[in-house]
């Protein structure tokens, strides 16, 4: 019997995360629809063959068996089990609320957490034991499947190494303003080709300032699919961007700038004057750095088979057939009322 699945999204990064899962769902002969919550998603990113639900009422009437969410919240009144696939790796971000890393905050929204690897699975397993109202299964991250299944596209320019610069949006953590002049100067030297991409929430002012300095050796990227650019890049420069972990999982070197929580053995630069030499060194793939990267990647995401989407669906099937949860979630009346108000949904 055909199963209905729903993707509940609120940010542009959701496309790259969920499309590998969509591909697996359709390959199994099942159906998937998307619902856009809020106004931050660029609907032009939808492909013509993708089905978008027009209203929250249609979401309920669609009656999905499972709702996949790359964000933190999803309304409880939508049918189906709620599945968190996360919007990024744990990485080394230490932002906390009430002394809890944001990645591990339980908001009583989800029935199933599909974790990426040991660094996320172990803490969530402890939370599963504590709360007893959700299940945790390590599946790997569906977003990473194309990196291990798709053949990298040939680069138009093979002589120059490609540096990918990604920066987080947080005004407190982003190093994009501090690095702009140096990146522009290095790009004008012509030694490397620079690709620039930012978190979708990056301030428009910073985005426009980088767009303004584009030339033959510096390209600003706005896309719903970074896979080919990540595959082409030889080294990554970042601050606290979660994309650094994605890049390390691919077994590639990265350099961080002013990241006070950097991984020991990964090159962190605190002076702009050291940036060029740090990038040059990383491009030699030094043994010490690569050993650190390989250990880190194995802990964050040990799967290299491109089958994480399949494991996610198997985890959902297992939950539906053998519900392991022993306790009901808290009612969370205030949160649910807020969700209904924001979506203007009052049907019981």
CSV table of N, CA, C and O in Angstrom, one decimal, residues 212-315:
chain,number,residue,atom,x,y,z
A,212,UNK,N,29.4,42.2,-4.6
A,212,UNK,CA,30.0,43.3,-5.3
A,212,UNK,C,31.5,43.1,-5.7
A,212,UNK,O,32.0,43.9,-6.5
A,213,UNK,N,32.1,42.2,-5.1
A,213,UNK,CA,33.6,42.0,-5.4
A,213,UNK,C,33.8,40.8,-6.3
A,213,UNK,O,35.0,40.3,-6.4
A,214,UNK,N,32.8,40.2,-6.9
A,214,UNK,CA,33.0,39.1,-7.8
A,214,UNK,C,33.8,39.5,-9.0
A,214,UNK,O,33.7,40.6,-9.5
A,215,UNK,N,34.6,38.5,-9.4
A,215,UNK,CA,35.3,38.7,-10.7
A,215,UNK,C,35.7,37.3,-11.2
A,215,UNK,O,35.1,36.3,-10.7
A,216,UNK,N,36.6,37.2,-12.1
A,216,UNK,CA,36.9,35.9,-12.7
A,216,UNK,C,37.4,34.8,-11.7
A,216,UNK,O,37.2,33.6,-11.9
A,217,UNK,N,38.0,35.3,-10.6
A,217,UNK,CA,38.5,34.3,-9.7
A,217,UNK,C,37.7,34.3,-8.4
A,217,UNK,O,38.2,33.7,-7.4
A,218,UNK,N,36.6,34.9,-8.3
A,218,UNK,CA,35.8,34.9,-7.1
A,218,UNK,C,34.3,34.9,-7.5
A,218,UNK,O,33.8,35.7,-8.2
A,219,UNK,N,33.6,33.8,-7.1
A,219,UNK,CA,32.2,33.6,-7.4
A,219,UNK,C,31.4,33.5,-6.2
A,219,UNK,O,31.7,32.7,-5.3
A,220,UNK,N,30.3,34.2,-6.1
A,220,UNK,CA,29.3,34.1,-5.0
A,220,UNK,C,28.2,33.2,-5.4
A,220,UNK,O,27.7,33.3,-6.5
A,221,UNK,N,27.9,32.2,-4.5
A,221,UNK,CA,27.0,31.1,-4.9
A,221,UNK,C,25.7,31.3,-4.1
A,221,UNK,O,25.7,31.4,-2.9
A,222,UNK,N,24.6,31.3,-4.8
A,222,UNK,CA,23.3,31.2,-4.2
A,222,UNK,C,22.5,30.1,-4.9
A,222,UNK,O,22.2,30.1,-6.1
A,223,UNK,N,22.3,29.0,-4.1
A,223,UNK,CA,21.8,27.8,-4.7
A,223,UNK,C,21.1,26.9,-3.7
A,223,UNK,O,21.4,27.1,-2.5
A,224,UNK,N,20.2,26.0,-4.1
A,224,UNK,CA,19.6,25.1,-3.2
A,224,UNK,C,20.4,23.8,-3.2
A,224,UNK,O,20.0,22.8,-2.6
A,225,UNK,N,21.5,23.7,-4.0
A,225,UNK,CA,22.3,22.5,-4.1
A,225,UNK,C,23.8,22.8,-4.2
A,225,UNK,O,24.3,23.1,-5.2
A,226,UNK,N,24.4,22.7,-3.0
A,226,UNK,CA,25.9,22.9,-3.0
A,226,UNK,C,26.7,21.7,-3.3
A,226,UNK,O,28.0,21.8,-3.3
A,227,UNK,N,26.1,20.6,-3.5
A,227,UNK,CA,26.9,19.3,-3.7
A,227,UNK,C,28.0,19.5,-4.8
A,227,UNK,O,29.2,19.2,-4.5
A,228,UNK,N,27.7,20.0,-6.0
A,228,UNK,CA,28.8,20.1,-7.0
A,228,UNK,C,30.0,21.0,-6.5
A,228,UNK,O,31.1,20.8,-6.9
A,229,UNK,N,29.6,22.1,-5.8
A,229,UNK,CA,30.6,23.0,-5.4
A,229,UNK,C,31.5,22.4,-4.2
A,229,UNK,O,32.7,22.6,-4.2
A,230,UNK,N,30.9,21.7,-3.3
A,230,UNK,CA,31.6,21.0,-2.3
A,230,UNK,C,32.5,20.0,-2.9
A,230,UNK,O,33.6,19.8,-2.4
A,231,UNK,N,32.0,19.3,-3.9
A,231,UNK,CA,32.9,18.2,-4.5
A,231,UNK,C,34.0,18.8,-5.3
A,231,UNK,O,35.1,18.3,-5.3
A,232,UNK,N,33.9,20.0,-5.9
A,232,UNK,CA,34.9,20.6,-6.7
A,232,UNK,C,36.0,21.3,-5.8
A,232,UNK,O,37.2,21.3,-6.2
A,233,UNK,N,35.6,21.8,-4.6
A,233,UNK,CA,36.5,22.5,-3.8
A,233,UNK,C,37.6,21.7,-3.3
A,233,UNK,O,37.4,20.5,-2.9
A,234,UNK,N,38.8,22.2,-3.2
A,234,UNK,CA,40.0,21.5,-2.6
A,234,UNK,C,40.2,21.8,-1.2
A,234,UNK,O,40.8,20.9,-0.5
A,235,UNK,N,39.8,22.9,-0.7
A,235,UNK,CA,40.0,23.3,0.7
A,235,UNK,C,38.9,24.2,1.1
A,235,UNK,O,38.4,24.9,0.3
A,236,UNK,N,38.5,24.2,2.4
A,236,UNK,CA,37.5,25.1,2.9
A,236,UNK,C,38.0,26.1,3.9
A,236,UNK,O,38.9,25.7,4.7
A,237,UNK,N,37.6,27.3,3.8
A,237,UNK,CA,37.9,28.3,4.9
A,237,UNK,C,36.6,28.6,5.5
A,237,UNK,O,35.6,28.9,4.9
A,238,UNK,N,36.6,28.6,6.9
A,238,UNK,CA,35.3,28.9,7.6
A,238,UNK,C,35.6,29.5,8.9
A,238,UNK,O,36.7,29.6,9.4
A,239,UNK,N,34.5,29.9,9.6
A,239,UNK,CA,34.6,30.4,11.0
A,239,UNK,C,33.9,29.3,11.9
A,239,UNK,O,34.5,28.4,12.4
A,240,UNK,N,32.6,29.5,12.1
A,240,UNK,CA,31.8,28.5,12.8
A,240,UNK,C,30.7,27.9,12.0
A,240,UNK,O,29.8,27.3,12.5
A,241,UNK,N,30.9,28.0,10.7
A,241,UNK,CA,29.9,27.5,9.8
A,241,UNK,C,29.8,26.0,9.9
A,241,UNK,O,30.8,25.2,10.0
A,242,UNK,N,28.5,25.5,10.0
A,242,UNK,CA,28.3,24.0,10.1
A,242,UNK,C,28.8,23.3,8.9
A,242,UNK,O,29.0,22.1,8.9
A,243,UNK,N,28.9,24.0,7.8
A,243,UNK,CA,29.4,23.4,6.5
A,243,UNK,C,30.8,22.8,6.7
A,243,UNK,O,31.2,22.0,5.9
A,244,UNK,N,31.6,23.3,7.6
A,244,UNK,CA,32.9,22.8,7.8
A,244,UNK,C,32.9,21.3,8.1
A,244,UNK,O,33.6,20.5,7.6
A,245,UNK,N,31.9,20.9,9.0
A,245,UNK,CA,31.8,19.5,9.3
A,245,UNK,C,31.4,18.7,8.0
A,245,UNK,O,32.0,17.6,7.8
A,246,UNK,N,30.5,19.2,7.2
A,246,UNK,CA,30.1,18.5,6.0
A,246,UNK,C,31.4,18.3,5.2
A,246,UNK,O,31.6,17.2,4.6
A,247,UNK,N,32.3,19.3,5.1
A,247,UNK,CA,33.5,19.2,4.3
A,247,UNK,C,34.5,18.2,4.8
A,247,UNK,O,35.1,17.5,4.1
A,248,UNK,N,34.6,18.2,6.1
A,248,UNK,CA,35.5,17.2,6.8
A,248,UNK,C,35.0,15.8,6.6
A,248,UNK,O,35.8,14.9,6.4
A,249,UNK,N,33.7,15.6,6.6
A,249,UNK,CA,33.2,14.3,6.3
A,249,UNK,C,33.5,13.8,4.9
A,249,UNK,O,33.6,12.6,4.7
A,250,UNK,N,33.7,14.7,4.0
A,250,UNK,CA,34.2,14.3,2.7
A,250,UNK,C,35.7,14.0,2.6
A,250,UNK,O,36.2,13.6,1.6
A,251,UNK,N,36.3,14.1,3.8
A,251,UNK,CA,37.8,13.8,3.8
A,251,UNK,C,38.6,14.9,3.2
A,251,UNK,O,39.8,14.6,2.7
A,252,UNK,N,38.2,16.1,3.3
A,252,UNK,CA,38.9,17.2,2.7
A,252,UNK,C,39.4,18.2,3.8
A,252,UNK,O,38.7,18.3,4.9
A,253,UNK,N,40.5,18.9,3.6
A,253,UNK,CA,41.1,19.8,4.6
A,253,UNK,C,40.3,21.1,4.8
A,253,UNK,O,39.7,21.6,3.8
A,254,UNK,N,40.3,21.6,6.0
A,254,UNK,CA,39.7,22.9,6.2
A,254,UNK,C,40.6,23.8,7.1
A,254,UNK,O,41.3,23.3,7.9
A,255,UNK,N,40.4,25.1,7.0
A,255,UNK,CA,41.1,26.1,7.8
A,255,UNK,C,40.0,26.9,8.4
A,255,UNK,O,39.1,27.4,7.8
A,256,UNK,N,40.1,27.1,9.7
A,256,UNK,CA,39.2,28.0,10.4
A,256,UNK,C,39.9,29.3,10.8
A,256,UNK,O,41.1,29.4,11.0
A,257,UNK,N,39.0,30.4,10.9
A,257,UNK,CA,39.6,31.7,11.3
A,257,UNK,C,38.8,32.1,12.6
A,257,UNK,O,37.6,32.2,12.6
A,258,UNK,N,39.6,32.4,13.6
A,258,UNK,CA,39.1,32.8,14.9
A,258,UNK,C,38.0,31.9,15.4
A,258,UNK,O,36.9,32.4,15.9
A,259,UNK,N,38.2,30.7,15.3
A,259,UNK,CA,37.3,29.7,15.9
A,259,UNK,C,37.9,29.2,17.2
A,259,UNK,O,38.8,28.3,17.2
A,260,UNK,N,37.4,29.7,18.3
A,260,UNK,CA,38.1,29.3,19.6
A,260,UNK,C,37.8,27.9,20.1
A,260,UNK,O,38.3,27.5,21.1
A,261,UNK,N,36.9,27.3,19.4
A,261,UNK,CA,36.5,25.9,19.8
A,261,UNK,C,37.0,24.9,18.7
A,261,UNK,O,36.5,23.8,18.6
A,262,UNK,N,38.0,25.3,17.9
A,262,UNK,CA,38.5,24.4,16.8
A,262,UNK,C,39.0,23.1,17.3
A,262,UNK,O,39.4,22.9,18.4
A,263,UNK,N,39.0,22.1,16.4
A,263,UNK,CA,39.5,20.8,16.7
A,263,UNK,C,41.0,20.8,16.7
A,263,UNK,O,41.7,21.3,15.9
A,264,UNK,N,41.6,20.2,17.8
A,264,UNK,CA,43.0,20.1,17.9
A,264,UNK,C,43.6,19.3,16.7
A,264,UNK,O,43.1,18.2,16.4
A,265,UNK,N,44.5,20.0,16.0
A,265,UNK,CA,45.1,19.3,14.8
A,265,UNK,C,44.5,19.9,13.5
A,265,UNK,O,45.1,19.8,12.4
A,266,UNK,N,43.4,20.6,13.6
A,266,UNK,CA,42.8,21.4,12.5
A,266,UNK,C,43.4,22.8,12.5
A,266,UNK,O,43.4,23.4,13.6
A,267,UNK,N,43.8,23.3,11.4
A,267,UNK,CA,44.5,24.6,11.4
A,267,UNK,C,43.5,25.8,11.7
A,267,UNK,O,42.5,26.0,10.9
A,268,UNK,N,43.7,26.5,12.8
A,268,UNK,CA,42.9,27.6,13.2
A,268,UNK,C,43.8,28.9,13.1
A,268,UNK,O,44.9,28.9,13.7
A,269,UNK,N,43.4,29.9,12.4
A,269,UNK,CA,44.2,31.1,12.2
A,269,UNK,C,43.6,32.2,13.0
A,269,UNK,O,42.4,32.4,12.9
A,270,UNK,N,44.5,32.9,13.7
A,270,UNK,CA,44.0,34.1,14.4
A,270,UNK,C,44.5,35.4,13.9
A,270,UNK,O,44.1,36.5,14.3
A,271,UNK,N,45.4,35.3,12.9
A,271,UNK,CA,45.9,36.5,12.3
A,271,UNK,C,45.6,36.5,10.8
A,271,UNK,O,45.9,35.4,10.1
A,272,UNK,N,45.1,37.5,10.2
A,272,UNK,CA,44.8,37.5,8.8
A,272,UNK,C,46.1,37.3,7.9
A,272,UNK,O,46.0,36.7,6.9
A,273,UNK,N,47.2,37.8,8.5
A,273,UNK,CA,48.4,37.7,7.7
A,273,UNK,C,48.9,36.2,7.6
A,273,UNK,O,49.7,35.9,6.7
A,274,UNK,N,48.4,35.3,8.4
A,274,UNK,CA,48.7,33.9,8.3
A,274,UNK,C,47.8,33.1,7.4
A,274,UNK,O,48.0,31.9,7.2
A,275,UNK,N,46.8,33.7,6.9
A,275,UNK,CA,45.7,33.0,6.2
A,275,UNK,C,46.2,32.3,4.9
A,275,UNK,O,46.0,31.1,4.7
A,276,UNK,N,47.0,33.0,4.1
A,276,UNK,CA,47.4,32.4,2.9
A,276,UNK,C,48.3,31.2,3.1
A,276,UNK,O,48.2,30.2,2.5
A,277,UNK,N,49.3,31.3,4.0
A,277,UNK,CA,50.2,30.2,4.3
A,277,UNK,C,49.4,29.0,4.9
A,277,UNK,O,49.7,27.8,4.6
A,278,UNK,N,48.4,29.3,5.7
A,278,UNK,CA,47.6,28.2,6.3
A,278,UNK,C,46.8,27.4,5.2
A,278,UNK,O,46.7,26.2,5.2
A,279,UNK,N,46.3,28.2,4.2
A,279,UNK,CA,45.6,27.5,3.1
A,279,UNK,C,46.6,26.7,2.2
A,279,UNK,O,46.3,25.6,1.9
A,280,UNK,N,47.7,27.3,2.0
A,280,UNK,CA,48.7,26.6,1.2
A,280,UNK,C,49.1,25.3,1.9
A,280,UNK,O,49.3,24.2,1.2
A,281,UNK,N,49.3,25.3,3.2
A,281,UNK,CA,49.7,24.2,4.0
A,281,UNK,C,48.6,23.1,3.9
A,281,UNK,O,48.9,21.9,3.7
A,282,UNK,N,47.4,23.5,4.1
A,282,UNK,CA,46.3,22.6,4.1
A,282,UNK,C,46.2,21.9,2.8
A,282,UNK,O,45.8,20.7,2.7
A,283,UNK,N,46.5,22.6,1.7
A,283,UNK,CA,46.4,22.0,0.3
A,283,UNK,C,47.5,20.9,0.1
A,283,UNK,O,47.4,20.2,-0.9
A,284,UNK,N,48.4,20.7,1.0
A,284,UNK,CA,49.4,19.7,0.9
A,284,UNK,C,48.9,18.4,1.6
A,284,UNK,O,49.6,17.4,1.6
A,285,UNK,N,47.7,18.5,2.2
A,285,UNK,CA,47.1,17.3,2.9
A,285,UNK,C,48.1,16.7,3.9
A,285,UNK,O,48.4,15.5,3.9
A,286,UNK,N,48.6,17.5,4.9
A,286,UNK,CA,49.5,17.0,5.9
A,286,UNK,C,49.0,15.9,6.7
A,286,UNK,O,47.8,15.8,7.0
A,287,UNK,N,49.8,14.9,6.9
A,287,UNK,CA,49.3,13.7,7.6
A,287,UNK,C,48.6,13.9,8.9
A,287,UNK,O,47.6,13.3,9.2
A,288,UNK,N,49.2,14.8,9.8
A,288,UNK,CA,48.6,15.0,11.1
A,288,UNK,C,47.2,15.6,10.9
A,288,UNK,O,46.3,15.1,11.6
A,289,UNK,N,47.0,16.5,10.0
A,289,UNK,CA,45.7,17.1,9.8
A,289,UNK,C,44.7,16.1,9.3
A,289,UNK,O,43.6,16.0,9.7
A,290,UNK,N,45.1,15.3,8.3
A,290,UNK,CA,44.2,14.3,7.7
A,290,UNK,C,43.9,13.2,8.6
A,290,UNK,O,42.7,12.7,8.6
A,291,UNK,N,44.8,12.8,9.5
A,291,UNK,CA,44.4,11.8,10.5
A,291,UNK,C,43.3,12.4,11.5
A,291,UNK,O,42.4,11.6,11.8
A,292,UNK,N,43.5,13.6,11.8
A,292,UNK,CA,42.5,14.3,12.7
A,292,UNK,C,41.1,14.3,12.0
A,292,UNK,O,40.1,14.0,12.5
A,293,UNK,N,41.2,14.7,10.7
A,293,UNK,CA,39.9,14.8,9.9
A,293,UNK,C,39.2,13.5,9.8
A,293,UNK,O,38.0,13.4,9.9
A,294,UNK,N,40.0,12.5,9.5
A,294,UNK,CA,39.4,11.1,9.3
A,294,UNK,C,38.8,10.6,10.6
A,294,UNK,O,37.7,10.0,10.6
A,295,UNK,N,39.4,10.9,11.8
A,295,UNK,CA,38.8,10.4,13.0
A,295,UNK,C,37.6,11.2,13.3
A,295,UNK,O,36.6,10.7,13.8
A,296,UNK,N,37.6,12.5,13.1
A,296,UNK,CA,36.5,13.4,13.3
A,296,UNK,C,35.3,13.0,12.4
A,296,UNK,O,34.1,12.9,12.9
A,297,UNK,N,35.6,12.8,11.2
A,297,UNK,CA,34.5,12.4,10.2
A,297,UNK,C,33.9,11.1,10.6
A,297,UNK,O,32.6,10.9,10.5
A,298,UNK,N,34.7,10.1,11.1
A,298,UNK,CA,34.1,8.8,11.4
A,298,UNK,C,33.2,9.0,12.7
A,298,UNK,O,32.2,8.2,12.8
A,299,UNK,N,33.5,9.9,13.5
A,299,UNK,CA,32.6,10.1,14.7
A,299,UNK,C,31.4,10.9,14.4
A,299,UNK,O,30.3,10.6,14.9
A,300,UNK,N,31.5,11.8,13.4
A,300,UNK,CA,30.3,12.6,13.1
A,300,UNK,C,29.4,11.9,12.1
A,300,UNK,O,28.2,12.0,12.2
A,301,UNK,N,30.0,11.2,11.2
A,301,UNK,CA,29.2,10.5,10.1
A,301,UNK,C,30.0,9.4,9.5
A,301,UNK,O,30.7,9.6,8.5
A,302,UNK,N,29.9,8.2,10.1
A,302,UNK,CA,30.7,7.1,9.6
A,302,UNK,C,30.3,6.5,8.3
A,302,UNK,O,30.9,5.6,7.8
A,303,UNK,N,29.1,6.9,7.7
A,303,UNK,CA,28.5,6.2,6.6
A,303,UNK,C,29.1,6.8,5.3
A,303,UNK,O,29.0,8.0,5.0
A,304,UNK,N,29.6,5.9,4.4
A,304,UNK,CA,30.1,6.3,3.1
A,304,UNK,C,29.4,5.6,2.0
A,304,UNK,O,29.9,5.6,0.8
A,305,UNK,N,28.3,5.0,2.2
A,305,UNK,CA,27.6,4.2,1.2
A,305,UNK,C,26.5,4.9,0.5
A,305,UNK,O,25.9,4.4,-0.4
A,306,UNK,N,26.2,6.2,0.9
A,306,UNK,CA,25.1,6.9,0.2
A,306,UNK,C,23.7,6.3,0.5
A,306,UNK,O,22.8,6.6,-0.3
A,307,UNK,N,23.6,5.6,1.6
A,307,UNK,CA,22.3,4.9,1.8
A,307,UNK,C,21.6,5.4,3.1
A,307,UNK,O,20.8,4.7,3.7
A,308,UNK,N,21.9,6.6,3.6
A,308,UNK,CA,21.3,7.1,4.8
A,308,UNK,C,19.8,7.3,4.6
A,308,UNK,O,19.1,7.1,5.6
A,309,UNK,N,19.4,7.8,3.5
A,309,UNK,CA,18.0,8.0,3.2
A,309,UNK,C,17.2,6.7,3.4
A,309,UNK,O,16.1,6.6,4.0
A,310,UNK,N,17.8,5.6,2.9
A,310,UNK,CA,17.2,4.3,3.0
A,310,UNK,C,17.1,3.9,4.5
A,310,UNK,O,16.0,3.3,4.9
A,311,UNK,N,18.1,4.1,5.2
A,311,UNK,CA,18.1,3.8,6.7
A,311,UNK,C,17.1,4.6,7.4
A,311,UNK,O,16.4,4.1,8.4
A,312,UNK,N,16.9,5.9,7.0
A,312,UNK,CA,15.9,6.7,7.6
A,312,UNK,C,14.5,6.1,7.4
A,312,UNK,O,13.7,6.0,8.4
A,313,UNK,N,14.2,5.7,6.2
A,313,UNK,CA,12.9,5.1,5.9
A,313,UNK,C,12.7,3.8,6.7
A,313,UNK,O,11.6,3.5,7.1
A,314,UNK,N,13.8,3.0,6.8
A,314,UNK,CA,13.7,1.8,7.5
A,314,UNK,C,13.4,2.0,9.0
A,314,UNK,O,12.7,1.3,9.7
A,315,UNK,N,14.0,3.1,9.5
A,315,UNK,CA,13.8,3.5,10.9
A,315,UNK,C,12.3,3.9,11.1
A,315,UNK,O,11.7,3.6,12.2
